[in-house]
Amino acid sequence: METRTLPTDHPEAFRLAVDEAVRALSAGEVVALPTETVYGLAADALNADAVAKVFAAKERPAFDPLIVHLPHKKDLDLVAEVPEDIAEVLKKITEKFWPGPLTIVLPKKAVVPDLVTAGMPTVAVRASNHLVFNRVARSLDKPLAAPSANRFGSISPTSASAVQAELDGRIPLILDAGATMHGLESTIIRIEAAKPKARIIILRPGPITPDDLKPFGKPILARNLKPEEQEKLEAPGQLPSHYAPRTPLRLLESPEEFTPEPGKKYALLSYRGDPEDGYSDLAEWDHVMVLSPGKGKLPEAAVRFFFALRELDKLGVDEIIAEPLPERELGLAMMDRLRRASVKRS
Ligand code: TXA
Ligand code: MG
């Protein structure tokens, strides 16, 4: 199959690209679309045959459920039930963060095919605020199931060319809207009624941070829950080995942890590129990729993060060494991805 990439950077191209995407999606095809987080591989969420094509193109195992994107936030009722005991806090949260990079796990409605939710009784829902994604979803007027547009387990794409590198020949169409704004996948939460404040369990850290969520309840990172509570969460896709480059990646906790082996080639993923942090001089780095030169800004690092991993993966070094990032705000999300990427794949 030939993969076509259509630009969206002037009004006429935008219209043509959106029309083409809507046509393909109506016909049960898959289309890669930009969102504000990463590019997604979209299909009509209520058409199981179309959704099956998403799994096939990504080689994604059927136990890993997809996120459903709503054309409008008011469409939530189409796909999910709203439990009474969280209705009020949910409304406040969606008012504040939708459309935007926040995904909420809720009980599913029967119309959502089991394939989308991997047979689970819940569905993960968000509404994107990307101009192109929105125009397509609203013209189609249907919820879109869209995982990140990469092969399963690989690095999420933040540009149309990254989608092409992942899925060329496997999908018919990519809409190109340049680099994505946040660079990291949406924050995924579950809301639990509790007194005096609702508990907001963060299943996947992302652009909406625990501090952002604090006014609405008590944010808790899933990985900080007790093991018996973690087991009850049913978050299948959160595999330990994920977001991984093909080159082995090692996340350091401190510079002392690393001694280069003679004859091996290493590349460094550095936060600020500042020798004072203690990593720049650890080895004769084959290549150094700095996420946010200077003082280090987490949003800038996030935008460059997956691009940097993708570039380092092309070098053919023996190992990518990653500096730790500050574990706050977007640093939480990047450290989450680095931890998963540094687990060896079988
Ligand atoms: O920013 C994003 O969320 C991007 C863009 C395209 O929207 N999408 C994305 O999708 O990152 P994906 O498939 O790469 O990651 C979705 C994750 C799954 O791996 C799974 O862990 C979780 O969402 N998920 C989906 N449905 C779930 C459910 N019912 N319960 C718990 N977790 C769920
Ligand atoms: Mg993904």
Short mmCIF file of C-alpha atoms in Angstrom, two decimals, residues 48 51 55 60-68 105-110 112-124 233-237:
data_model
loop_
_atom_site.label_atom_id
_atom_site.label_comp_id
_atom_site.label_asym_id
_atom_site.label_seq_id
_atom_site.Cartn_x
_atom_site.Cartn_y
_atom_site.Cartn_z
CA ALA A 48 -14.81 -2.75 14.84
CA VAL A 51 -10.40 -0.48 14.61
CA PHE A 55 -4.19 -2.97 15.63
CA ARG A 60 -0.46 -3.98 18.59
CA PRO A 61 -1.57 -6.89 20.77
CA ALA A 62 -5.34 -7.06 21.36
CA PHE A 63 -4.92 -6.76 25.13
CA ASP A 64 -3.82 -3.11 24.83
CA PRO A 65 -6.88 -0.81 24.68
CA LEU A 66 -7.18 2.39 22.60
CA ILE A 67 -8.09 5.95 23.58
CA VAL A 68 -11.38 7.26 22.19
CA VAL A 105 -10.97 6.24 32.18
CA LEU A 106 -14.71 5.67 32.72
CA PRO A 107 -17.22 2.79 32.54
CA LYS A 108 -17.90 2.08 28.87
CA LYS A 109 -21.18 2.05 26.97
CA ALA A 110 -22.16 -1.02 24.97
CA VAL A 112 -18.00 0.84 22.03
CA PRO A 113 -16.61 -2.35 20.46
CA ASP A 114 -14.79 -4.68 22.87
CA LEU A 115 -11.78 -4.51 20.58
CA VAL A 116 -11.35 -0.81 21.42
CA THR A 117 -11.28 -1.45 25.17
CA ALA A 118 -9.52 -4.82 25.01
CA GLY A 119 -12.58 -6.42 26.55
CA MET A 120 -12.46 -4.22 29.64
CA PRO A 121 -15.56 -2.66 31.17
CA THR A 122 -13.94 0.79 30.94
CA VAL A 123 -13.06 3.16 28.10
CA ALA A 124 -10.34 5.83 28.02
CA LEU A 233 -6.26 -0.72 38.46
CA GLU A 234 -6.53 -2.77 35.28
CA ALA A 235 -4.27 -0.62 33.15
CA PRO A 236 -3.09 -3.24 30.69
CA GLY A 237 -1.28 -1.10 28.11
#
